[in-house]
PDB file of C-alpha atoms in Angstrom:
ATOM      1  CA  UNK A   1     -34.508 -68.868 -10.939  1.00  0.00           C
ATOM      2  CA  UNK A   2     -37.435 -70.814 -12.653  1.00  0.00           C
ATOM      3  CA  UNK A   3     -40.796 -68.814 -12.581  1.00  0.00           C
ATOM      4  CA  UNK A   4     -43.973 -71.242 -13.069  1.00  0.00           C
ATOM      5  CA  UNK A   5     -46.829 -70.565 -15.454  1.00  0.00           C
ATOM      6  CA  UNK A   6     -50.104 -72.546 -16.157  1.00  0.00           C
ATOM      7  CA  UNK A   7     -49.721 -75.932 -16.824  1.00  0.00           C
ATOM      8  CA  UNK A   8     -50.657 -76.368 -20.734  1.00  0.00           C
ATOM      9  CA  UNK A   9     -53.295 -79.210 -22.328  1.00  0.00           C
ATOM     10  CA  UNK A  10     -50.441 -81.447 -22.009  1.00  0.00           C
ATOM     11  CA  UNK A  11     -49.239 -81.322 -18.902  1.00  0.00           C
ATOM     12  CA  UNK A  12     -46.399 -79.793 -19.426  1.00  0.00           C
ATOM     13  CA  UNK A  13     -45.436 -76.689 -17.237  1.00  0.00           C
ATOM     14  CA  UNK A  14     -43.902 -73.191 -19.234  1.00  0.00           C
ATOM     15  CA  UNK A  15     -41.095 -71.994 -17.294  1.00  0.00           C
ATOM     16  CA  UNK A  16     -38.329 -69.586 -18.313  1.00  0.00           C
ATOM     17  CA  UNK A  17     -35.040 -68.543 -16.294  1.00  0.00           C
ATOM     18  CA  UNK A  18     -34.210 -64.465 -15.996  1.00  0.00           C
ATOM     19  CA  UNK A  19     -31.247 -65.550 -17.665  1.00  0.00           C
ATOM     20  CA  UNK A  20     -32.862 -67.213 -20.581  1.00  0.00           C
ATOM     21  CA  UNK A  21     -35.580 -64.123 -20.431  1.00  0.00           C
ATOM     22  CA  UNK A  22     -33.425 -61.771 -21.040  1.00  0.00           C
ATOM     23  CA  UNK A  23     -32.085 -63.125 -24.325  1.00  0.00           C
ATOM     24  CA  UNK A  24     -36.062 -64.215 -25.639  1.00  0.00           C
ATOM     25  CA  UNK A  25     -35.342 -67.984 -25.172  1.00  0.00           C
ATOM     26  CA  UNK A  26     -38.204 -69.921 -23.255  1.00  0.00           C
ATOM     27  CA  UNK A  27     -38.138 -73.442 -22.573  1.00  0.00           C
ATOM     28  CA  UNK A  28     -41.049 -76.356 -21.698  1.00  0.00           C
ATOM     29  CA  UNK A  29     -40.046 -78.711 -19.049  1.00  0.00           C
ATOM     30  CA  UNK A  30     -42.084 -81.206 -17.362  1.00  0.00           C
ATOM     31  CA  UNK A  31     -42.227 -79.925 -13.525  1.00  0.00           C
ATOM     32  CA  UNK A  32     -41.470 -83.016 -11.004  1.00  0.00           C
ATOM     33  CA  UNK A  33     -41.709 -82.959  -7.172  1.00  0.00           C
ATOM     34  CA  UNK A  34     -38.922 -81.443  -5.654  1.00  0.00           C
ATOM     35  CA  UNK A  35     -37.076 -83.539  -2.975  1.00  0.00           C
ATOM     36  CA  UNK A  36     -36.053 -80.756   0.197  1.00  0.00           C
ATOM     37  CA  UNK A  37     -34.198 -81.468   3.153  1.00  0.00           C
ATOM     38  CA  UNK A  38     -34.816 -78.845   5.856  1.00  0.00           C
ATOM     39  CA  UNK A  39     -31.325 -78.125   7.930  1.00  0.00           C
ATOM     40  CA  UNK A  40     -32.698 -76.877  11.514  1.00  0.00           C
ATOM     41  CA  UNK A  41     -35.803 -77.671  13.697  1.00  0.00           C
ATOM     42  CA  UNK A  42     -36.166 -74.755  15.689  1.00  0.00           C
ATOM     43  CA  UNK A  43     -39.552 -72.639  15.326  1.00  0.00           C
ATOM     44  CA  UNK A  44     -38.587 -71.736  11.777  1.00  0.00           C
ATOM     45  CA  UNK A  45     -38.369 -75.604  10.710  1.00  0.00           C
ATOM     46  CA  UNK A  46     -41.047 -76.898  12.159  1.00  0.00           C
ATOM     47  CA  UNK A  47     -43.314 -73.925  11.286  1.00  0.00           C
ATOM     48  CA  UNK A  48     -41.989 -74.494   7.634  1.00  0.00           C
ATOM     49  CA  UNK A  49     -42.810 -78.627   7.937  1.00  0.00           C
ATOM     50  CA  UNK A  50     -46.059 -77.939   9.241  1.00  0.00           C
ATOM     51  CA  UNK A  51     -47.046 -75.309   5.971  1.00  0.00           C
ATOM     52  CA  UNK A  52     -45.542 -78.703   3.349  1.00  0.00           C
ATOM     53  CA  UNK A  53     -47.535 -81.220   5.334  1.00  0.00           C
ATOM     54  CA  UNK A  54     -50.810 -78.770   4.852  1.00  0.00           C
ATOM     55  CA  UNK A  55     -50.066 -79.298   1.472  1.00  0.00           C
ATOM     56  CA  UNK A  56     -49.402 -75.167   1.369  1.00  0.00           C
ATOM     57  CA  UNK A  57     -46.504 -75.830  -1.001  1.00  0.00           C
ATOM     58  CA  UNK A  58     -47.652 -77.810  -4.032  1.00  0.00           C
ATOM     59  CA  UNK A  59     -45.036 -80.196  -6.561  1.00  0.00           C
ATOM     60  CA  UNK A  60     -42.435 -80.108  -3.194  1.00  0.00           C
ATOM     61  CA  UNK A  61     -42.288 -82.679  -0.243  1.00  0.00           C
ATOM     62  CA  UNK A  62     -40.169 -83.206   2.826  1.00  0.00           C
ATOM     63  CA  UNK A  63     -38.064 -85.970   2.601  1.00  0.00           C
ATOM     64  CA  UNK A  64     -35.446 -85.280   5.269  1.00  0.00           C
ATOM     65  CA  UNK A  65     -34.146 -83.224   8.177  1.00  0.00           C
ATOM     66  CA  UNK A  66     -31.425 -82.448  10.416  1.00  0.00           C
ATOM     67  CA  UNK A  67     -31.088 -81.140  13.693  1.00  0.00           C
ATOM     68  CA  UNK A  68     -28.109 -81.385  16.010  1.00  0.00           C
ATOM     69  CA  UNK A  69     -30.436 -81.772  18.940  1.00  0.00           C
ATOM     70  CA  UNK A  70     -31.837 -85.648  18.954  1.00  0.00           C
ATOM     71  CA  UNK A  71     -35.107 -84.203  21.085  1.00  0.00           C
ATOM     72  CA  UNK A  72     -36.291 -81.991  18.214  1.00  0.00           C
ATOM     73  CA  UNK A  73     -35.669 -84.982  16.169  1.00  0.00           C
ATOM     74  CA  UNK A  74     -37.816 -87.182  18.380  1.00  0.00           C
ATOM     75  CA  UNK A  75     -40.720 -85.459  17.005  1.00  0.00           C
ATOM     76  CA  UNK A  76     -40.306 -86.496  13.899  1.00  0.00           C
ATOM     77  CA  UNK A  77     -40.543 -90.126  15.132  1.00  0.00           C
ATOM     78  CA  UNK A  78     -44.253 -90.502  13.758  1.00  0.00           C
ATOM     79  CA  UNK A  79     -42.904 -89.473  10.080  1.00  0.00           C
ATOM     80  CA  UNK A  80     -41.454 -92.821   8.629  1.00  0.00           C
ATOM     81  CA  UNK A  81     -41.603 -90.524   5.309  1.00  0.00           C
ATOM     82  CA  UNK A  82     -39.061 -88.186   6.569  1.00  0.00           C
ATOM     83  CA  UNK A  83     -35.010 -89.652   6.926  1.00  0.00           C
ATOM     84  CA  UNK A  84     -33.756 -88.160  10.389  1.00  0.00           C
ATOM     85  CA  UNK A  85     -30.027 -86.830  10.546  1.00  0.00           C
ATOM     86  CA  UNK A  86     -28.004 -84.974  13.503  1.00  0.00           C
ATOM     87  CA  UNK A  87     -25.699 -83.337  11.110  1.00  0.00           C
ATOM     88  CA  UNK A  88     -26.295 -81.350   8.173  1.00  0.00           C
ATOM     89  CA  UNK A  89     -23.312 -82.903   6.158  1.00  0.00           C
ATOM     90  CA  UNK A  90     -24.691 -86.717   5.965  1.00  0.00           C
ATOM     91  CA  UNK A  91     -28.269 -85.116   4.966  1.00  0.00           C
ATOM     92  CA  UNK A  92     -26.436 -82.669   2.204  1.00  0.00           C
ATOM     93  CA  UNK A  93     -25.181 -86.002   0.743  1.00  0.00           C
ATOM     94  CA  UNK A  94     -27.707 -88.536   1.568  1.00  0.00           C
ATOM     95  CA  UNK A  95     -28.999 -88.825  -2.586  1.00  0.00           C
ATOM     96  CA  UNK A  96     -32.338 -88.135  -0.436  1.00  0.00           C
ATOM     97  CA  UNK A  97     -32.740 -84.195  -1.540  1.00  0.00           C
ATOM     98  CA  UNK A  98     -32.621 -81.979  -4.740  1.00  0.00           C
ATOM     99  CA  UNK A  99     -32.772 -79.031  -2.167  1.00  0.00           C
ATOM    100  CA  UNK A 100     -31.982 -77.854   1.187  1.00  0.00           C
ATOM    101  CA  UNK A 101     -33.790 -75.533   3.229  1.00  0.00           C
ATOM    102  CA  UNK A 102     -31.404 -73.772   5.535  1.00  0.00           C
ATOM    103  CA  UNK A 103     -33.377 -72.693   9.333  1.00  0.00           C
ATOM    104  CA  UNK A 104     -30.026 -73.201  11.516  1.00  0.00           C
ATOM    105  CA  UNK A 105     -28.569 -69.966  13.571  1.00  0.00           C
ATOM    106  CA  UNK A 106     -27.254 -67.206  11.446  1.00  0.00           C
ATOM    107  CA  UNK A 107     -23.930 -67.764  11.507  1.00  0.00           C
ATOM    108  CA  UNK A 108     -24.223 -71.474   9.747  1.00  0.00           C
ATOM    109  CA  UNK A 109     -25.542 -70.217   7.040  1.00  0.00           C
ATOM    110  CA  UNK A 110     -23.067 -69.877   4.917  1.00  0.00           C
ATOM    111  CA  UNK A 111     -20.729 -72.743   5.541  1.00  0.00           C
ATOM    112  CA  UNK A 112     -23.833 -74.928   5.102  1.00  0.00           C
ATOM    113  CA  UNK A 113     -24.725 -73.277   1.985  1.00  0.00           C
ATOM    114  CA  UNK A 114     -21.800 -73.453   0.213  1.00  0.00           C
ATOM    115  CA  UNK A 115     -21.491 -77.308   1.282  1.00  0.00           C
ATOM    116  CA  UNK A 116     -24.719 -77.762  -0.448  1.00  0.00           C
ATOM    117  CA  UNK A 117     -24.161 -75.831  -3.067  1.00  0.00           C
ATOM    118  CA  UNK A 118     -21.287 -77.633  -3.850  1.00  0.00           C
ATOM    119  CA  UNK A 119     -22.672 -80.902  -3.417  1.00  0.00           C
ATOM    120  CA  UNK A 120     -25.083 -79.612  -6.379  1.00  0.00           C
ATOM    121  CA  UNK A 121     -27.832 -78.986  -4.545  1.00  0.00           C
ATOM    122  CA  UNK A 122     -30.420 -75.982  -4.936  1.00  0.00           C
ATOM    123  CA  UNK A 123     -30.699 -73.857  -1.477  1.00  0.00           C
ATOM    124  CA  UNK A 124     -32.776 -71.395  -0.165  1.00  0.00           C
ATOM    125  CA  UNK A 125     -31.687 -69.920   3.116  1.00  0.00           C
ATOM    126  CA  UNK A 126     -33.882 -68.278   5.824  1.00  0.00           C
ATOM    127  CA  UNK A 127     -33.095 -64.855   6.269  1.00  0.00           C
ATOM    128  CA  UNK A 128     -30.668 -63.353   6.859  1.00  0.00           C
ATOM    129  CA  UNK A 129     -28.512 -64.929   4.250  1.00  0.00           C
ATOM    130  CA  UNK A 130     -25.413 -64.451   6.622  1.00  0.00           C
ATOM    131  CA  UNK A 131     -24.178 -62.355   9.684  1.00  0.00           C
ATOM    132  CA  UNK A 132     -21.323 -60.679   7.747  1.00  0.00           C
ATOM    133  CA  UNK A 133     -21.391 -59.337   4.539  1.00  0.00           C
ATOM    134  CA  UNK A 134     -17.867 -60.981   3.394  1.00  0.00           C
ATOM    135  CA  UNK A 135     -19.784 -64.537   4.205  1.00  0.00           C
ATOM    136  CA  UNK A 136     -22.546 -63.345   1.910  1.00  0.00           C
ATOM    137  CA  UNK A 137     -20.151 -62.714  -0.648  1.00  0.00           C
ATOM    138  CA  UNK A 138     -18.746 -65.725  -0.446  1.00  0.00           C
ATOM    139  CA  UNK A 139     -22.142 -67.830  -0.290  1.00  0.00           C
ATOM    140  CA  UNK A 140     -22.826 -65.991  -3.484  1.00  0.00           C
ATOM    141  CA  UNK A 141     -19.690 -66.949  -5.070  1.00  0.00           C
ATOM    142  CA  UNK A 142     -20.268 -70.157  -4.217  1.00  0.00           C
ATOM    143  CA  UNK A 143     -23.392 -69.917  -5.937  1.00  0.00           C
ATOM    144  CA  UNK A 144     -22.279 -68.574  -9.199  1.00  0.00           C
ATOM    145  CA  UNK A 145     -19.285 -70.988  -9.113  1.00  0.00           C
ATOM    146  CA  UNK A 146     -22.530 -73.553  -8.932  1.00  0.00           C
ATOM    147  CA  UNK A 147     -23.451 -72.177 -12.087  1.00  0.00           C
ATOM    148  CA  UNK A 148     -20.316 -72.432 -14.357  1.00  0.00           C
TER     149      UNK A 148
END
C-alpha cells in the first residue's frame, strides 16, 4: 500500500510502500489519476459516486460501472463520462480502469476480487471482505499471488 506525502517543489509526490519501509528504501513517483470502476449500484455505489463527483476524493475519477440491474444503470444515463456495463467481467477487462471498487452483495466479493485481481487490477472491497473466512483466505491469496 502507497501512503501519500506533500507534493515537493517539483511536483513530484513522496510515497513509500510498508514493504519498501521496512527495509529504509523510499521512492519518488509522479502520482497520476487513478482510473476506478465501481462493481455495484446499490446505496453503497451511488453514495460512493456521489463523494468522487464532489470532488471528495482528489487524483481518482469514475470512469465506469456495473450493475446487473439496467434501472440503476439508467441513472447514469446523464454521465457520458462514465462507460455503463451489466456485468462485472466485461468492466474488469474493459482497458477502462486501473481499479475496481467492489459494492455488490457479500457473497460476490470474492469471486469478483480475485477476477480483478487477476486481471491486474488494484481492488478495494466494501466491507466485509467476504461471508466466509476460507473465501477471505482465498481473496488474499489471490492477492499475494498478484504480487509475485
Amino acid at each position: 500500500m502507497f501512503i501519500g506525502l506533500p507534493r515537493s517543489e517539483a511536483g513530484v509526490v513522496l510515497v513509500w510502500s510498508s514493504d519498501l519501509e521496512f527495509f529504509g528504501f523510499r521512492q519518488e513517483v509522479k502520482m497520476k489519476t487513478v482510473r476506478l470502476g465501481i462493481i455495484g449500484f446499490g446505496g453503497m455505489g451511488n453514495s460512493y459516486l456521489n463523494r468522487f463527483e464532489a470532488g471528495q476524493v482528489k487524483r481518482c475519477r469514475i470512469t465506469a460501472i456495473a450493475d446487473i440491474d439496467p434501472e440503476r444503470l439508467k441513472l447514469l444515463d446523464d454521465k457520458p463520462d462514465i462507460t455503463q456495463f451489466s456485468d462485472s467481467k466485461k468492466l474488469i477487462r474493459s482497458g477502462l480502469v486501473d481499479a475496481v471498487m467492489i459494492e455488490t452483495p457479500h457473497y460476490q466479493h470474492t469471486t469478483i476480487g480475485i477476477d480483478a485481481l487477476g486481471q491486474g487490477l488494484h481492488v478495494l472491497v466494501d466491507k466485509p471482505i467476504s461471508v466466509h473466512k476460507a473465501d477471505c483466505r482465498r481473496l488474499i491469496a489471490a492477492h499475494k499471488k498478484k504480487r509475485q
